[in-house]
Amino acid sequence: MRKLALSRREFIAGLGAGGGTLLLYALMGGTGSTEALLRPPGAQDENAFLARCLRCQACVRACLTACLEPAPVEFGASKLWTPRFVPRLAKCEFELCDRACAKACPVNALQDIPVDRIKLGIAQIDKPKCLAWEQGLLCLVCQECCTYLAITQDRKSRPHVDANKCVGCGACENICIADSAAIRVLSLSSASSPPGSTS
Ligand code: SF4
Ligand code: SF4
Ligand code: SF4
């Protein structure tokens, strides 16, 4: 028993030390990634969202597809534990879920905006990773799953994204059969193919 009690103390102390290290890292800015985060629908302006969000995880818990997670420490102190849309976890079904995330938000940091105004980001193809672009294989699983008809194919059966039609739902990134997703939804500020272009 004595040994077990000591182990528990050591375990808790270890947790404290680990948490302290994480917090210190976050306060130093967490320099691991400068990529803009994908937000749940209705987050609107990033600075206003950061100022309002309580980091309470109500939206993360409410999400019907479990496509949200708390932002980890590598995105920096200001974004730590804010909700992040991760298409590799699941598609955002904003047309079907009645925006459960926004309705759960106690401070209206996520606004329940009309469906036709929702654009979470823009999908972009990482051609060196894509089986169709790099290896000439017939794939196009991404095109098949896109209910917004935002992915077209060329004469060599390679996918292209229409940035105007893409709403950033993440279905393509979620289903892409390449090891680490050859098609990824980027935030509107990060996408190199702005609305109006095809890549
Ligand atoms: S709109 Fe629906 S599926 Fe998308 S993040 Fe919110 S709760 Fe989840
Ligand atoms: S994210 Fe992918 S599946 Fe969703 S609309 Fe854009 S191209 Fe289509
Ligand atoms: S599913 Fe992935 S690998 Fe297949 S064509 Fe689309 S982007 Fe390329």
Coordinates of C-alpha atoms and ligand atoms in Angstrom, one line a residue:
M1 CA 0.0 0.0 0.0
R2 CA 2.8 2.3 1.0
K3 CA 4.4 1.8 -2.4
L4 CA 1.1 2.5 -4.2
A5 CA 0.5 5.7 -2.3
L6 CA 4.0 6.9 -3.2
S7 CA 3.4 6.1 -6.8
R8 CA 0.2 8.1 -6.8
R9 CA 2.0 11.1 -5.3
E10 CA 4.7 10.7 -7.9
F11 CA 2.1 10.5 -10.6
I12 CA 0.3 13.6 -9.5
A13 CA 3.6 15.5 -9.1
G14 CA 4.5 14.4 -12.6
L15 CA 1.2 15.6 -13.9
G16 CA 1.8 19.0 -12.2
A17 CA 5.3 19.3 -13.7
G18 CA 4.0 18.3 -17.1
G19 CA 1.1 20.7 -16.9
G20 CA 3.5 23.5 -15.8
T21 CA 5.7 22.8 -18.8
L22 CA 2.7 22.9 -21.2
L23 CA 1.6 26.2 -19.6
L24 CA 5.0 27.7 -19.9
Y25 CA 5.3 26.6 -23.5
A26 CA 1.9 28.1 -24.2
L27 CA 2.8 31.4 -22.5
M28 CA 5.9 31.6 -24.6
G29 CA 3.8 31.5 -27.6
G30 CA 3.8 27.8 -28.6
T31 CA 5.9 28.4 -31.8
G32 CA 5.2 25.0 -33.4
S33 CA 2.6 26.1 -36.0
T34 CA 1.6 29.3 -37.6
E35 CA -1.2 27.8 -39.6
A36 CA -4.5 29.6 -39.1
L37 CA -7.0 27.3 -37.4
L38 CA -10.2 26.1 -39.0
R39 CA -13.1 27.3 -36.8
P40 CA -16.6 25.9 -36.3
P41 CA -19.3 27.7 -38.4
G42 CA -20.3 31.1 -37.1
A43 CA -16.9 32.0 -35.6
Q44 CA -16.7 35.1 -37.8
D45 CA -13.7 37.4 -37.2
E46 CA -10.8 35.5 -35.5
N47 CA -9.8 38.3 -33.1
A48 CA -13.4 38.9 -32.0
F49 CA -13.8 35.2 -31.6
L50 CA -10.7 34.8 -29.4
A51 CA -11.8 37.7 -27.2
R52 CA -15.2 36.2 -26.7
C53 CA -14.6 32.4 -26.5
L54 CA -14.5 31.1 -22.9
R55 CA -12.6 27.9 -23.9
C56 CA -15.4 26.1 -22.1
Q57 CA -15.6 23.2 -24.7
A58 CA -19.4 23.4 -24.8
C59 CA -19.3 23.5 -28.6
V60 CA -16.8 20.6 -28.7
R61 CA -19.1 18.5 -26.6
A62 CA -22.2 19.5 -28.5
C63 CA -20.8 18.7 -32.0
L64 CA -22.9 16.0 -33.5
T65 CA -20.1 14.6 -35.7
A66 CA -17.2 15.0 -33.3
C67 CA -15.3 17.1 -35.8
L68 CA -14.1 19.6 -33.2
E69 CA -11.2 19.4 -30.7
P70 CA -9.6 21.9 -28.3
A71 CA -6.7 23.6 -30.0
P72 CA -3.4 22.1 -28.6
V73 CA -0.6 24.0 -27.2
E74 CA 1.5 24.3 -30.3
F75 CA -0.9 26.9 -31.7
G76 CA 0.1 29.3 -29.0
A77 CA -1.3 30.7 -25.7
S78 CA -4.0 32.9 -27.2
K79 CA -5.6 29.9 -29.1
L80 CA -5.1 27.2 -26.4
W81 CA -8.3 25.1 -25.9
T82 CA -10.3 27.2 -28.4
P83 CA -12.4 24.9 -30.7
R84 CA -10.7 23.7 -33.8
F85 CA -12.4 22.0 -36.8
V86 CA -10.4 18.9 -37.8
P87 CA -11.7 17.4 -41.0
R88 CA -9.6 14.3 -40.5
L89 CA -11.8 13.5 -37.5
A90 CA -15.1 14.0 -39.3
K91 CA -17.0 16.1 -41.8
C92 CA -18.9 19.2 -40.5
E93 CA -22.5 18.5 -41.3
F94 CA -23.7 22.0 -40.8
E95 CA -26.7 21.5 -43.0
L96 CA -28.0 18.6 -41.0
C97 CA -27.0 19.3 -37.4
D98 CA -28.9 22.5 -36.7
R99 CA -25.6 24.1 -35.8
A100 CA -25.5 22.4 -32.4
C101 CA -22.1 24.0 -31.7
A102 CA -23.4 27.5 -32.0
K103 CA -26.5 26.8 -30.0
A104 CA -24.4 25.4 -27.2
C105 CA -22.1 28.4 -27.0
P106 CA -23.0 30.4 -23.8
V107 CA -21.5 33.7 -25.0
N108 CA -22.5 33.7 -28.7
A109 CA -18.9 33.5 -29.8
L110 CA -20.2 31.1 -32.4
Q111 CA -23.2 32.7 -34.2
D112 CA -26.0 30.7 -35.7
I113 CA -25.6 32.2 -39.2
P114 CA -27.7 31.1 -42.2
V115 CA -26.4 27.9 -43.9
D116 CA -25.8 29.7 -47.2
R117 CA -23.3 32.0 -45.5
I118 CA -21.2 29.2 -44.1
K119 CA -17.8 28.8 -45.6
L120 CA -15.4 27.1 -43.2
G121 CA -12.4 27.2 -45.5
I122 CA -11.3 26.0 -49.0
A123 CA -10.0 22.6 -49.9
Q124 CA -6.6 22.5 -51.6
I125 CA -4.9 19.5 -53.2
D126 CA -1.4 18.6 -52.2
K127 CA -0.5 17.3 -55.6
P128 CA 2.7 15.4 -54.6
K129 CA 0.6 13.4 -52.1
C130 CA -2.3 12.8 -54.4
L131 CA -2.5 9.3 -56.0
A132 CA -4.2 10.7 -59.1
W133 CA -1.7 13.6 -59.6
E134 CA 1.5 11.8 -58.6
Q135 CA 1.0 8.2 -59.6
G136 CA -1.6 8.5 -62.3
L137 CA -4.0 6.2 -60.4
L138 CA -7.8 6.4 -60.9
C139 CA -9.0 7.5 -57.4
L140 CA -11.3 10.6 -57.2
V141 CA -12.8 9.4 -54.0
C142 CA -12.8 13.0 -53.0
Q143 CA -14.9 14.0 -55.9
E144 CA -17.4 11.3 -55.2
C145 CA -18.0 12.5 -51.7
C146 CA -18.3 16.2 -52.4
T147 CA -22.0 17.0 -52.3
Y148 CA -21.3 20.6 -53.3
L149 CA -19.9 19.5 -56.7
A150 CA -16.8 21.5 -56.0
I151 CA -14.4 18.9 -57.3
T152 CA -14.0 18.5 -61.0
Q153 CA -11.6 16.2 -62.9
D154 CA -9.5 16.8 -65.9
R155 CA -8.9 14.5 -68.9
K156 CA -6.3 12.6 -66.9
S157 CA -8.8 12.0 -64.1
R158 CA -7.0 14.3 -61.7
P159 CA -9.1 16.3 -59.2
H160 CA -9.4 20.1 -59.2
V161 CA -11.2 22.2 -56.5
D162 CA -13.5 25.0 -57.5
A163 CA -12.9 27.5 -54.7
N164 CA -16.2 29.2 -55.3
K165 CA -18.3 26.1 -54.7
C166 CA -16.2 24.7 -51.9
V167 CA -17.7 25.4 -48.5
G168 CA -14.9 23.7 -46.5
C169 CA -17.1 20.9 -45.1
G170 CA -14.1 18.6 -44.9
A171 CA -15.7 15.5 -46.5
C172 CA -13.0 15.2 -49.0
E173 CA -10.1 15.6 -46.5
N174 CA -11.9 13.1 -44.2
I175 CA -12.2 10.4 -46.8
C176 CA -9.0 10.9 -48.8
I177 CA -7.2 7.6 -49.0
A178 CA -3.7 9.0 -49.1
D179 CA -1.8 8.4 -45.9
S180 CA -1.9 12.0 -44.6
A181 CA -4.7 13.5 -46.7
A182 CA -3.7 14.8 -50.1
I183 CA -6.6 17.2 -50.0
R184 CA -6.9 19.6 -47.0
V185 CA -9.3 22.3 -46.0
L186 CA -7.3 25.5 -45.3
S187 CA -8.8 28.6 -43.6
L188 CA -9.9 31.4 -45.9
S189 CA -6.9 33.4 -44.8
S190 CA -4.4 30.6 -45.5
A191 CA -5.8 29.3 -48.8
S192 CA -3.6 30.1 -51.7
S193 CA -6.6 29.5 -54.0
P194 CA -9.1 32.2 -53.1
P195 CA -12.7 32.1 -54.0
G196 CA -13.1 32.5 -57.8
S197 CA -10.1 30.3 -58.6
T198 CA -9.8 26.6 -59.5
S199 CA -6.7 24.6 -58.4
Ligands
SF4_1 S1 -22.0 22.8 -37.4 FE1 -22.6 20.8 -36.6 S2 -21.1 19.3 -37.4 FE2 -20.3 21.4 -37.7 S3 -19.0 21.8 -35.9 FE3 -21.0 22.6 -35.4 S4 -22.1 20.9 -34.4 FE4 -20.3 20.0 -35.4
SF4_2 S1 -14.4 20.7 -48.5 FE1 -14.1 19.1 -50.1 S2 -16.1 18.0 -50.0 FE2 -16.4 19.9 -48.9 S3 -17.2 21.3 -50.4 FE3 -15.0 21.6 -50.4 S4 -14.2 20.2 -52.0 FE4 -16.3 19.6 -51.5
SF4_3 S1 -9.1 11.1 -52.6 FE1 -7.1 12.0 -52.2 S2 -5.6 10.7 -53.3 FE2 -7.6 10.3 -54.2 S3 -7.8 11.8 -55.9 FE3 -8.7 12.8 -54.1 S4 -7.0 14.0 -53.2 FE4 -6.1 12.5 -54.6

